[in-house]
Amino acid sequence: MRQAKMLFDSIPELSAIPCNVMINAYGQNGFVQEAKRMFDDTLERDVVSWNSLMAAYAQNGHCKDAVHLFTIMDLEGVEIDEISFLTVIDACTNLGEFFLAKGIHSSIEDSALSSRLDSMVFTSIVNMYGKCGRVEDARRFFQGMKKRNFITWNAMMGSFAENGHRMRTCGVYRETEQEGVLSDRVTFLSVLFASSHAGLVTDALEFFHSLQDDYGLRPGLEHYRCIVDLLGRLGQLEDSEEVLSYMPFEPDAAAWMALLGSCKIHGDVGRGGRVARLILRLDPHNLAACRLWSSTPTSSSDDWLADE
């Protein structure tokens, strides 16, 4: 960052381009106030200047400032582009506030660009409504889209899955099969998550095998976690642990935490103590494992913390 500033200071005549580069660099490195000062000092701002500051706000958790800046852009007549929309949608998504999201959606529909925007913006709107908990709004917008790709379908499935609509998630997946839409690892993560939390063992295992056998995709750690969590919550603790043991890669502490939670639910003290010790070997500072298992009425902290 220091070298970038030295190079910037050596430029004799500043235009918007080097200023925009610095605003973006400050934002990516967490220097939000410096990005704002650079923006204020930029005499010839263009849409990239505004987008860079808006991104600096959004990337560093100042999402309301990002939305406010977008509003000022609109009021000042700045020629807003797709990057502007994607950035402010991302900020609204992180805030999860429906009325802000609805306002941004209206701005997009009223803009001169609305008929020329690509599927990335529309997919972001589906995701934004889902993060705000407004799955029906997400579904209505999704159904009104003229063109959808597999990323858009994934956003719709993710919206249902994250808001507890397990069966509707699987229903959307069945639609993708009927429409001949290509599925990817994200698609299967949504349906596995939904099936797992609905306790649908047969469906979950079918999706897990389809991922590999029908699509030639390699399951990732998150896919295995869904299966571990499902089997564990149904009381099939031995099967759950076996999945962890025979993964094609080393399970992380989060994967073992799923099994530990199931051991607590079903009162398997011996297995739970062993898993808790294993988690602490992987991550000695994992206080969540300590709190979770030590709060189990039938467990003894002296027993499970002791070396095997």
mmCIF file with all atom_site columns, C-alpha atoms in Angstrom, residues 17-221:
data_model
loop_
_atom_site.group_PDB
_atom_site.id
_atom_site.type_symbol
_atom_site.label_atom_id
_atom_site.label_alt_id
_atom_site.label_comp_id
_atom_site.label_asym_id
_atom_site.label_entity_id
_atom_site.label_seq_id
_atom_site.pdbx_PDB_ins_code
_atom_site.Cartn_x
_atom_site.Cartn_y
_atom_site.Cartn_z
_atom_site.occupancy
_atom_site.B_iso_or_equiv
_atom_site.pdbx_formal_charge
_atom_site.auth_seq_id
_atom_site.auth_comp_id
_atom_site.auth_asym_id
_atom_site.auth_atom_id
_atom_site.pdbx_PDB_model_num
ATOM 1   C CA . ILE A 1 17  ? -7.955  6.826   -13.443 1.00 0.00 ? 17  ILE A CA 1
ATOM 2   C CA . PRO A 1 18  ? -5.098  6.845   -10.868 1.00 0.00 ? 18  PRO A CA 1
ATOM 3   C CA . CYS A 1 19  ? -7.450  8.281   -8.243  1.00 0.00 ? 19  CYS A CA 1
ATOM 4   C CA . ASN A 1 20  ? -9.905  5.446   -8.874  1.00 0.00 ? 20  ASN A CA 1
ATOM 5   C CA . VAL A 1 21  ? -7.092  2.915   -8.575  1.00 0.00 ? 21  VAL A CA 1
ATOM 6   C CA . MET A 1 22  ? -6.161  4.341   -5.179  1.00 0.00 ? 22  MET A CA 1
ATOM 7   C CA . ILE A 1 23  ? -9.783  4.440   -3.947  1.00 0.00 ? 23  ILE A CA 1
ATOM 8   C CA . ASN A 1 24  ? -10.117 0.787   -4.912  1.00 0.00 ? 24  ASN A CA 1
ATOM 9   C CA . ALA A 1 25  ? -6.767  -0.143  -3.315  1.00 0.00 ? 25  ALA A CA 1
ATOM 10  C CA . TYR A 1 26  ? -7.646  1.617   -0.069  1.00 0.00 ? 26  TYR A CA 1
ATOM 11  C CA . GLY A 1 27  ? -10.987 -0.169  0.044   1.00 0.00 ? 27  GLY A CA 1
ATOM 12  C CA . GLN A 1 28  ? -9.514  -3.614  -0.605  1.00 0.00 ? 28  GLN A CA 1
ATOM 13  C CA . ASN A 1 29  ? -6.999  -3.090  2.202   1.00 0.00 ? 29  ASN A CA 1
ATOM 14  C CA . GLY A 1 30  ? -9.581  -1.875  4.725   1.00 0.00 ? 30  GLY A CA 1
ATOM 15  C CA . PHE A 1 31  ? -8.664  1.829   4.688   1.00 0.00 ? 31  PHE A CA 1
ATOM 16  C CA . VAL A 1 32  ? -12.184 3.174   4.277   1.00 0.00 ? 32  VAL A CA 1
ATOM 17  C CA . GLN A 1 33  ? -11.541 6.713   5.531   1.00 0.00 ? 33  GLN A CA 1
ATOM 18  C CA . GLU A 1 34  ? -8.548  7.057   3.211   1.00 0.00 ? 34  GLU A CA 1
ATOM 19  C CA . ALA A 1 35  ? -10.720 5.859   0.320   1.00 0.00 ? 35  ALA A CA 1
ATOM 20  C CA . LYS A 1 36  ? -13.310 8.521   1.191   1.00 0.00 ? 36  LYS A CA 1
ATOM 21  C CA . ARG A 1 37  ? -10.649 11.249  1.368   1.00 0.00 ? 37  ARG A CA 1
ATOM 22  C CA . MET A 1 38  ? -9.254  10.210  -1.998  1.00 0.00 ? 38  MET A CA 1
ATOM 23  C CA . PHE A 1 39  ? -12.767 10.284  -3.446  1.00 0.00 ? 39  PHE A CA 1
ATOM 24  C CA . ASP A 1 40  ? -13.372 13.771  -2.021  1.00 0.00 ? 40  ASP A CA 1
ATOM 25  C CA . ASP A 1 41  ? -10.066 14.972  -3.497  1.00 0.00 ? 41  ASP A CA 1
ATOM 26  C CA . THR A 1 42  ? -10.844 13.587  -6.954  1.00 0.00 ? 42  THR A CA 1
ATOM 27  C CA . LEU A 1 43  ? -11.866 16.575  -9.074  1.00 0.00 ? 43  LEU A CA 1
ATOM 28  C CA . GLU A 1 44  ? -13.005 14.694  -12.159 1.00 0.00 ? 44  GLU A CA 1
ATOM 29  C CA . ARG A 1 45  ? -15.077 11.839  -10.776 1.00 0.00 ? 45  ARG A CA 1
ATOM 30  C CA . ASP A 1 46  ? -16.659 9.293   -13.051 1.00 0.00 ? 46  ASP A CA 1
ATOM 31  C CA . VAL A 1 47  ? -18.932 6.325   -12.356 1.00 0.00 ? 47  VAL A CA 1
ATOM 32  C CA . VAL A 1 48  ? -15.859 4.204   -11.539 1.00 0.00 ? 48  VAL A CA 1
ATOM 33  C CA . SER A 1 49  ? -14.937 6.656   -8.753  1.00 0.00 ? 49  SER A CA 1
ATOM 34  C CA . TRP A 1 50  ? -18.390 6.281   -7.208  1.00 0.00 ? 50  TRP A CA 1
ATOM 35  C CA . ASN A 1 51  ? -18.428 2.514   -7.665  1.00 0.00 ? 51  ASN A CA 1
ATOM 36  C CA . SER A 1 52  ? -14.977 2.185   -6.084  1.00 0.00 ? 52  SER A CA 1
ATOM 37  C CA . LEU A 1 53  ? -16.005 4.079   -2.952  1.00 0.00 ? 53  LEU A CA 1
ATOM 38  C CA . MET A 1 54  ? -19.307 2.205   -2.763  1.00 0.00 ? 54  MET A CA 1
ATOM 39  C CA . ALA A 1 55  ? -17.388 -1.085  -2.986  1.00 0.00 ? 55  ALA A CA 1
ATOM 40  C CA . ALA A 1 56  ? -14.972 0.114   -0.288  1.00 0.00 ? 56  ALA A CA 1
ATOM 41  C CA . TYR A 1 57  ? -17.940 0.702   2.008   1.00 0.00 ? 57  TYR A CA 1
ATOM 42  C CA . ALA A 1 58  ? -19.667 -2.596  1.184   1.00 0.00 ? 58  ALA A CA 1
ATOM 43  C CA . GLN A 1 59  ? -16.507 -4.728  1.457   1.00 0.00 ? 59  GLN A CA 1
ATOM 44  C CA . ASN A 1 60  ? -15.694 -3.341  4.894   1.00 0.00 ? 60  ASN A CA 1
ATOM 45  C CA . GLY A 1 61  ? -19.096 -3.668  6.535   1.00 0.00 ? 61  GLY A CA 1
ATOM 46  C CA . HIS A 1 62  ? -20.289 -0.082  5.966   1.00 0.00 ? 62  HIS A CA 1
ATOM 47  C CA . CYS A 1 63  ? -23.279 -1.300  3.997   1.00 0.00 ? 63  CYS A CA 1
ATOM 48  C CA . LYS A 1 64  ? -25.662 1.517   4.909   1.00 0.00 ? 64  LYS A CA 1
ATOM 49  C CA . ASP A 1 65  ? -23.045 4.028   3.750   1.00 0.00 ? 65  ASP A CA 1
ATOM 50  C CA . ALA A 1 66  ? -22.837 2.122   0.464   1.00 0.00 ? 66  ALA A CA 1
ATOM 51  C CA . VAL A 1 67  ? -26.608 2.313   -0.023  1.00 0.00 ? 67  VAL A CA 1
ATOM 52  C CA . HIS A 1 68  ? -26.597 6.012   0.915   1.00 0.00 ? 68  HIS A CA 1
ATOM 53  C CA . LEU A 1 69  ? -23.840 6.687   -1.616  1.00 0.00 ? 69  LEU A CA 1
ATOM 54  C CA . PHE A 1 70  ? -25.849 4.917   -4.317  1.00 0.00 ? 70  PHE A CA 1
ATOM 55  C CA . THR A 1 71  ? -28.800 7.196   -3.512  1.00 0.00 ? 71  THR A CA 1
ATOM 56  C CA . ILE A 1 72  ? -26.580 10.277  -3.843  1.00 0.00 ? 72  ILE A CA 1
ATOM 57  C CA . MET A 1 73  ? -25.276 8.959   -7.181  1.00 0.00 ? 73  MET A CA 1
ATOM 58  C CA . ASP A 1 74  ? -28.832 8.727   -8.428  1.00 0.00 ? 74  ASP A CA 1
ATOM 59  C CA . LEU A 1 75  ? -29.759 12.210  -7.167  1.00 0.00 ? 75  LEU A CA 1
ATOM 60  C CA . GLU A 1 76  ? -26.668 13.786  -8.725  1.00 0.00 ? 76  GLU A CA 1
ATOM 61  C CA . GLY A 1 77  ? -27.394 12.213  -12.087 1.00 0.00 ? 77  GLY A CA 1
ATOM 62  C CA . VAL A 1 78  ? -24.334 9.977   -12.234 1.00 0.00 ? 78  VAL A CA 1
ATOM 63  C CA . GLU A 1 79  ? -24.666 7.486   -15.086 1.00 0.00 ? 79  GLU A CA 1
ATOM 64  C CA . ILE A 1 80  ? -25.135 4.311   -13.057 1.00 0.00 ? 80  ILE A CA 1
ATOM 65  C CA . ASP A 1 81  ? -23.913 1.042   -14.581 1.00 0.00 ? 81  ASP A CA 1
ATOM 66  C CA . GLU A 1 82  ? -24.178 -2.685  -13.851 1.00 0.00 ? 82  GLU A CA 1
ATOM 67  C CA . ILE A 1 83  ? -21.288 -2.565  -11.387 1.00 0.00 ? 83  ILE A CA 1
ATOM 68  C CA . SER A 1 84  ? -23.172 0.106   -9.427  1.00 0.00 ? 84  SER A CA 1
ATOM 69  C CA . PHE A 1 85  ? -26.227 -2.134  -9.218  1.00 0.00 ? 85  PHE A CA 1
ATOM 70  C CA . LEU A 1 86  ? -24.252 -5.258  -8.287  1.00 0.00 ? 86  LEU A CA 1
ATOM 71  C CA . THR A 1 87  ? -22.399 -3.391  -5.534  1.00 0.00 ? 87  THR A CA 1
ATOM 72  C CA . VAL A 1 88  ? -25.477 -1.838  -3.944  1.00 0.00 ? 88  VAL A CA 1
ATOM 73  C CA . ILE A 1 89  ? -27.363 -5.148  -4.197  1.00 0.00 ? 89  ILE A CA 1
ATOM 74  C CA . ASP A 1 90  ? -24.476 -6.814  -2.352  1.00 0.00 ? 90  ASP A CA 1
ATOM 75  C CA . ALA A 1 91  ? -24.715 -4.149  0.376   1.00 0.00 ? 91  ALA A CA 1
ATOM 76  C CA . CYS A 1 92  ? -28.486 -4.653  0.704   1.00 0.00 ? 92  CYS A CA 1
ATOM 77  C CA . THR A 1 93  ? -28.011 -8.415  0.798   1.00 0.00 ? 93  THR A CA 1
ATOM 78  C CA . ASN A 1 94  ? -25.616 -8.087  3.735   1.00 0.00 ? 94  ASN A CA 1
ATOM 79  C CA . LEU A 1 95  ? -28.010 -5.752  5.556   1.00 0.00 ? 95  LEU A CA 1
ATOM 80  C CA . GLY A 1 96  ? -30.988 -8.075  5.029   1.00 0.00 ? 96  GLY A CA 1
ATOM 81  C CA . GLU A 1 97  ? -33.422 -5.140  5.168   1.00 0.00 ? 97  GLU A CA 1
ATOM 82  C CA . PHE A 1 98  ? -36.403 -5.716  2.899   1.00 0.00 ? 98  PHE A CA 1
ATOM 83  C CA . PHE A 1 99  ? -37.530 -2.120  2.382   1.00 0.00 ? 99  PHE A CA 1
ATOM 84  C CA . LEU A 1 100 ? -34.041 -1.062  1.312   1.00 0.00 ? 100 LEU A CA 1
ATOM 85  C CA . ALA A 1 101 ? -33.910 -4.064  -1.017  1.00 0.00 ? 101 ALA A CA 1
ATOM 86  C CA . LYS A 1 102 ? -37.312 -3.192  -2.480  1.00 0.00 ? 102 LYS A CA 1
ATOM 87  C CA . GLY A 1 103 ? -36.204 0.399   -3.068  1.00 0.00 ? 103 GLY A CA 1
ATOM 88  C CA . ILE A 1 104 ? -33.049 -0.704  -4.867  1.00 0.00 ? 104 ILE A CA 1
ATOM 89  C CA . HIS A 1 105 ? -35.059 -3.139  -6.974  1.00 0.00 ? 105 HIS A CA 1
ATOM 90  C CA . SER A 1 106 ? -37.401 -0.299  -7.983  1.00 0.00 ? 106 SER A CA 1
ATOM 91  C CA . SER A 1 107 ? -34.413 1.886   -8.911  1.00 0.00 ? 107 SER A CA 1
ATOM 92  C CA . ILE A 1 108 ? -33.093 -0.871  -11.153 1.00 0.00 ? 108 ILE A CA 1
ATOM 93  C CA . GLU A 1 109 ? -36.442 -1.333  -12.894 1.00 0.00 ? 109 GLU A CA 1
ATOM 94  C CA . ASP A 1 110 ? -36.775 2.441   -13.432 1.00 0.00 ? 110 ASP A CA 1
ATOM 95  C CA . SER A 1 111 ? -33.281 2.819   -14.875 1.00 0.00 ? 111 SER A CA 1
ATOM 96  C CA . ALA A 1 112 ? -32.510 3.198   -18.561 1.00 0.00 ? 112 ALA A CA 1
ATOM 97  C CA . LEU A 1 113 ? -30.334 0.084   -18.277 1.00 0.00 ? 113 LEU A CA 1
ATOM 98  C CA . SER A 1 114 ? -33.107 -2.213  -17.046 1.00 0.00 ? 114 SER A CA 1
ATOM 99  C CA . SER A 1 115 ? -33.757 -3.805  -20.443 1.00 0.00 ? 115 SER A CA 1
ATOM 100 C CA . ARG A 1 116 ? -30.046 -4.409  -21.063 1.00 0.00 ? 116 ARG A CA 1
ATOM 101 C CA . LEU A 1 117 ? -28.907 -5.814  -17.720 1.00 0.00 ? 117 LEU A CA 1
ATOM 102 C CA . ASP A 1 118 ? -27.443 -9.312  -17.731 1.00 0.00 ? 118 ASP A CA 1
ATOM 103 C CA . SER A 1 119 ? -28.470 -12.310 -15.651 1.00 0.00 ? 119 SER A CA 1
ATOM 104 C CA . MET A 1 120 ? -25.847 -11.561 -12.981 1.00 0.00 ? 120 MET A CA 1
ATOM 105 C CA . VAL A 1 121 ? -27.811 -8.524  -11.771 1.00 0.00 ? 121 VAL A CA 1
ATOM 106 C CA . PHE A 1 122 ? -31.120 -10.399 -11.826 1.00 0.00 ? 122 PHE A CA 1
ATOM 107 C CA . THR A 1 123 ? -29.597 -13.372 -10.014 1.00 0.00 ? 123 THR A CA 1
ATOM 108 C CA . SER A 1 124 ? -28.306 -10.976 -7.357  1.00 0.00 ? 124 SER A CA 1
ATOM 109 C CA . ILE A 1 125 ? -31.858 -9.657  -6.873  1.00 0.00 ? 125 ILE A CA 1
ATOM 110 C CA . VAL A 1 126 ? -33.158 -13.200 -6.274  1.00 0.00 ? 126 VAL A CA 1
ATOM 111 C CA . ASN A 1 127 ? -30.375 -13.761 -3.748  1.00 0.00 ? 127 ASN A CA 1
ATOM 112 C CA . MET A 1 128 ? -31.017 -10.366 -2.102  1.00 0.00 ? 128 MET A CA 1
ATOM 113 C CA . TYR A 1 129 ? -34.687 -11.138 -1.482  1.00 0.00 ? 129 TYR A CA 1
ATOM 114 C CA . GLY A 1 130 ? -33.754 -14.562 -0.143  1.00 0.00 ? 130 GLY A CA 1
ATOM 115 C CA . LYS A 1 131 ? -31.276 -13.061 2.338   1.00 0.00 ? 131 LYS A CA 1
ATOM 116 C CA . CYS A 1 132 ? -34.019 -10.652 3.453   1.00 0.00 ? 132 CYS A CA 1
ATOM 117 C CA . GLY A 1 133 ? -36.275 -13.642 4.178   1.00 0.00 ? 133 GLY A CA 1
ATOM 118 C CA . ARG A 1 134 ? -38.689 -12.709 1.380   1.00 0.00 ? 134 ARG A CA 1
ATOM 119 C CA . VAL A 1 135 ? -38.792 -15.975 -0.504  1.00 0.00 ? 135 VAL A CA 1
ATOM 120 C CA . GLU A 1 136 ? -42.106 -15.229 -2.208  1.00 0.00 ? 136 GLU A CA 1
ATOM 121 C CA . ASP A 1 137 ? -40.704 -11.989 -3.609  1.00 0.00 ? 137 ASP A CA 1
ATOM 122 C CA . ALA A 1 138 ? -37.646 -13.934 -4.746  1.00 0.00 ? 138 ALA A CA 1
ATOM 123 C CA . ARG A 1 139 ? -39.859 -16.573 -6.362  1.00 0.00 ? 139 ARG A CA 1
ATOM 124 C CA . ARG A 1 140 ? -42.069 -14.004 -8.137  1.00 0.00 ? 140 ARG A CA 1
ATOM 125 C CA . PHE A 1 141 ? -39.055 -12.197 -9.534  1.00 0.00 ? 141 PHE A CA 1
ATOM 126 C CA . PHE A 1 142 ? -37.449 -15.494 -10.541 1.00 0.00 ? 142 PHE A CA 1
ATOM 127 C CA . GLN A 1 143 ? -40.578 -16.617 -12.378 1.00 0.00 ? 143 GLN A CA 1
ATOM 128 C CA . GLY A 1 144 ? -40.754 -13.299 -14.245 1.00 0.00 ? 144 GLY A CA 1
ATOM 129 C CA . MET A 1 145 ? -37.211 -13.594 -15.593 1.00 0.00 ? 145 MET A CA 1
ATOM 130 C CA . LYS A 1 146 ? -37.033 -14.169 -19.335 1.00 0.00 ? 146 LYS A CA 1
ATOM 131 C CA . LYS A 1 147 ? -33.627 -15.836 -19.196 1.00 0.00 ? 147 LYS A CA 1
ATOM 132 C CA . ARG A 1 148 ? -32.253 -18.004 -16.399 1.00 0.00 ? 148 ARG A CA 1
ATOM 133 C CA . ASN A 1 149 ? -28.998 -19.880 -16.052 1.00 0.00 ? 149 ASN A CA 1
ATOM 134 C CA . PHE A 1 150 ? -27.886 -22.478 -13.530 1.00 0.00 ? 150 PHE A CA 1
ATOM 135 C CA . ILE A 1 151 ? -26.557 -19.732 -11.229 1.00 0.00 ? 151 ILE A CA 1
ATOM 136 C CA . THR A 1 152 ? -30.032 -18.158 -11.117 1.00 0.00 ? 152 THR A CA 1
ATOM 137 C CA . TRP A 1 153 ? -31.591 -21.527 -10.296 1.00 0.00 ? 153 TRP A CA 1
ATOM 138 C CA . ASN A 1 154 ? -28.986 -22.011 -7.562  1.00 0.00 ? 154 ASN A CA 1
ATOM 139 C CA . ALA A 1 155 ? -29.913 -18.617 -6.085  1.00 0.00 ? 155 ALA A CA 1
ATOM 140 C CA . MET A 1 156 ? -33.581 -19.628 -5.966  1.00 0.00 ? 156 MET A CA 1
ATOM 141 C CA . MET A 1 157 ? -32.782 -22.963 -4.348  1.00 0.00 ? 157 MET A CA 1
ATOM 142 C CA . GLY A 1 158 ? -30.468 -21.263 -1.870  1.00 0.00 ? 158 GLY A CA 1
ATOM 143 C CA . SER A 1 159 ? -33.199 -18.774 -0.934  1.00 0.00 ? 159 SER A CA 1
ATOM 144 C CA . PHE A 1 160 ? -35.624 -21.576 -0.135  1.00 0.00 ? 160 PHE A CA 1
ATOM 145 C CA . ALA A 1 161 ? -33.011 -23.677 1.692   1.00 0.00 ? 161 ALA A CA 1
ATOM 146 C CA . GLU A 1 162 ? -31.736 -20.838 3.894   1.00 0.00 ? 162 GLU A CA 1
ATOM 147 C CA . ASN A 1 163 ? -35.275 -19.882 4.905   1.00 0.00 ? 163 ASN A CA 1
ATOM 148 C CA . GLY A 1 164 ? -36.355 -23.363 5.948   1.00 0.00 ? 164 GLY A CA 1
ATOM 149 C CA . HIS A 1 165 ? -38.402 -24.297 2.856   1.00 0.00 ? 165 HIS A CA 1
ATOM 150 C CA . ARG A 1 166 ? -36.852 -27.733 2.539   1.00 0.00 ? 166 ARG A CA 1
ATOM 151 C CA . MET A 1 167 ? -39.400 -29.373 0.261   1.00 0.00 ? 167 MET A CA 1
ATOM 152 C CA . ARG A 1 168 ? -39.596 -26.356 -2.043  1.00 0.00 ? 168 ARG A CA 1
ATOM 153 C CA . THR A 1 169 ? -35.809 -26.443 -2.415  1.00 0.00 ? 169 THR A CA 1
ATOM 154 C CA . CYS A 1 170 ? -35.995 -30.017 -3.626  1.00 0.00 ? 170 CYS A CA 1
ATOM 155 C CA . GLY A 1 171 ? -38.947 -29.060 -5.824  1.00 0.00 ? 171 GLY A CA 1
ATOM 156 C CA . VAL A 1 172 ? -36.896 -26.398 -7.595  1.00 0.00 ? 172 VAL A CA 1
ATOM 157 C CA . TYR A 1 173 ? -34.139 -28.954 -8.126  1.00 0.00 ? 173 TYR A CA 1
ATOM 158 C CA . ARG A 1 174 ? -36.646 -31.298 -9.777  1.00 0.00 ? 174 ARG A CA 1
ATOM 159 C CA . GLU A 1 175 ? -37.619 -28.383 -12.040 1.00 0.00 ? 175 GLU A CA 1
ATOM 160 C CA . THR A 1 176 ? -33.991 -27.955 -13.099 1.00 0.00 ? 176 THR A CA 1
ATOM 161 C CA . GLU A 1 177 ? -33.900 -31.621 -14.081 1.00 0.00 ? 177 GLU A CA 1
ATOM 162 C CA . GLN A 1 178 ? -37.055 -31.212 -16.170 1.00 0.00 ? 178 GLN A CA 1
ATOM 163 C CA . GLU A 1 179 ? -35.687 -28.048 -17.805 1.00 0.00 ? 179 GLU A CA 1
ATOM 164 C CA . GLY A 1 180 ? -32.347 -29.697 -18.547 1.00 0.00 ? 180 GLY A CA 1
ATOM 165 C CA . VAL A 1 181 ? -30.455 -27.124 -16.480 1.00 0.00 ? 181 VAL A CA 1
ATOM 166 C CA . LEU A 1 182 ? -26.849 -28.025 -15.682 1.00 0.00 ? 182 LEU A CA 1
ATOM 167 C CA . SER A 1 183 ? -26.289 -28.650 -11.972 1.00 0.00 ? 183 SER A CA 1
ATOM 168 C CA . ASP A 1 184 ? -23.046 -27.905 -10.142 1.00 0.00 ? 184 ASP A CA 1
ATOM 169 C CA . ARG A 1 185 ? -21.630 -28.397 -6.656  1.00 0.00 ? 185 ARG A CA 1
ATOM 170 C CA . VAL A 1 186 ? -23.539 -25.369 -5.344  1.00 0.00 ? 186 VAL A CA 1
ATOM 171 C CA . THR A 1 187 ? -26.809 -26.851 -6.624  1.00 0.00 ? 187 THR A CA 1
ATOM 172 C CA . PHE A 1 188 ? -26.206 -30.068 -4.740  1.00 0.00 ? 188 PHE A CA 1
ATOM 173 C CA . LEU A 1 189 ? -25.125 -28.246 -1.602  1.00 0.00 ? 189 LEU A CA 1
ATOM 174 C CA . SER A 1 190 ? -28.531 -26.523 -1.474  1.00 0.00 ? 190 SER A CA 1
ATOM 175 C CA . VAL A 1 191 ? -30.531 -29.723 -1.937  1.00 0.00 ? 191 VAL A CA 1
ATOM 176 C CA . LEU A 1 192 ? -28.326 -31.661 0.483   1.00 0.00 ? 192 LEU A CA 1
ATOM 177 C CA . PHE A 1 193 ? -28.713 -28.922 3.098   1.00 0.00 ? 193 PHE A CA 1
ATOM 178 C CA . ALA A 1 194 ? -32.487 -28.938 2.591   1.00 0.00 ? 194 ALA A CA 1
ATOM 179 C CA . SER A 1 195 ? -32.763 -32.736 2.682   1.00 0.00 ? 195 SER A CA 1
ATOM 180 C CA . SER A 1 196 ? -30.542 -32.940 5.739   1.00 0.00 ? 196 SER A CA 1
ATOM 181 C CA . HIS A 1 197 ? -32.582 -30.471 7.760   1.00 0.00 ? 197 HIS A CA 1
ATOM 182 C CA . ALA A 1 198 ? -35.828 -32.122 6.665   1.00 0.00 ? 198 ALA A CA 1
ATOM 183 C CA . GLY A 1 199 ? -34.522 -35.536 7.758   1.00 0.00 ? 199 GLY A CA 1
ATOM 184 C CA . LEU A 1 200 ? -34.918 -36.968 4.249   1.00 0.00 ? 200 LEU A CA 1
ATOM 185 C CA . VAL A 1 201 ? -32.250 -39.668 4.327   1.00 0.00 ? 201 VAL A CA 1
ATOM 186 C CA . THR A 1 202 ? -33.190 -41.393 1.078   1.00 0.00 ? 202 THR A CA 1
ATOM 187 C CA . ASP A 1 203 ? -33.365 -38.131 -0.866  1.00 0.00 ? 203 ASP A CA 1
ATOM 188 C CA . ALA A 1 204 ? -30.105 -36.833 0.601   1.00 0.00 ? 204 ALA A CA 1
ATOM 189 C CA . LEU A 1 205 ? -28.211 -40.005 -0.257  1.00 0.00 ? 205 LEU A CA 1
ATOM 190 C CA . GLU A 1 206 ? -29.756 -40.012 -3.741  1.00 0.00 ? 206 GLU A CA 1
ATOM 191 C CA . PHE A 1 207 ? -28.563 -36.434 -4.322  1.00 0.00 ? 207 PHE A CA 1
ATOM 192 C CA . PHE A 1 208 ? -25.127 -37.248 -2.908  1.00 0.00 ? 208 PHE A CA 1
ATOM 193 C CA . HIS A 1 209 ? -24.670 -40.192 -5.272  1.00 0.00 ? 209 HIS A CA 1
ATOM 194 C CA . SER A 1 210 ? -26.151 -38.281 -8.224  1.00 0.00 ? 210 SER A CA 1
ATOM 195 C CA . LEU A 1 211 ? -23.550 -35.568 -7.700  1.00 0.00 ? 211 LEU A CA 1
ATOM 196 C CA . GLN A 1 212 ? -20.855 -38.146 -8.398  1.00 0.00 ? 212 GLN A CA 1
ATOM 197 C CA . ASP A 1 213 ? -22.467 -40.740 -10.657 1.00 0.00 ? 213 ASP A CA 1
ATOM 198 C CA . ASP A 1 214 ? -24.664 -38.560 -12.893 1.00 0.00 ? 214 ASP A CA 1
ATOM 199 C CA . TYR A 1 215 ? -22.649 -35.347 -13.017 1.00 0.00 ? 215 TYR A CA 1
ATOM 200 C CA . GLY A 1 216 ? -19.095 -36.568 -12.452 1.00 0.00 ? 216 GLY A CA 1
ATOM 201 C CA . LEU A 1 217 ? -18.538 -34.024 -9.680  1.00 0.00 ? 217 LEU A CA 1
ATOM 202 C CA . ARG A 1 218 ? -16.393 -34.601 -6.622  1.00 0.00 ? 218 ARG A CA 1
ATOM 203 C CA . PRO A 1 219 ? -18.173 -33.898 -3.318  1.00 0.00 ? 219 PRO A CA 1
ATOM 204 C CA . GLY A 1 220 ? -16.509 -31.247 -1.186  1.00 0.00 ? 220 GLY A CA 1
ATOM 205 C CA . LEU A 1 221 ? -16.209 -31.041 2.569   1.00 0.00 ? 221 LEU A CA 1
#
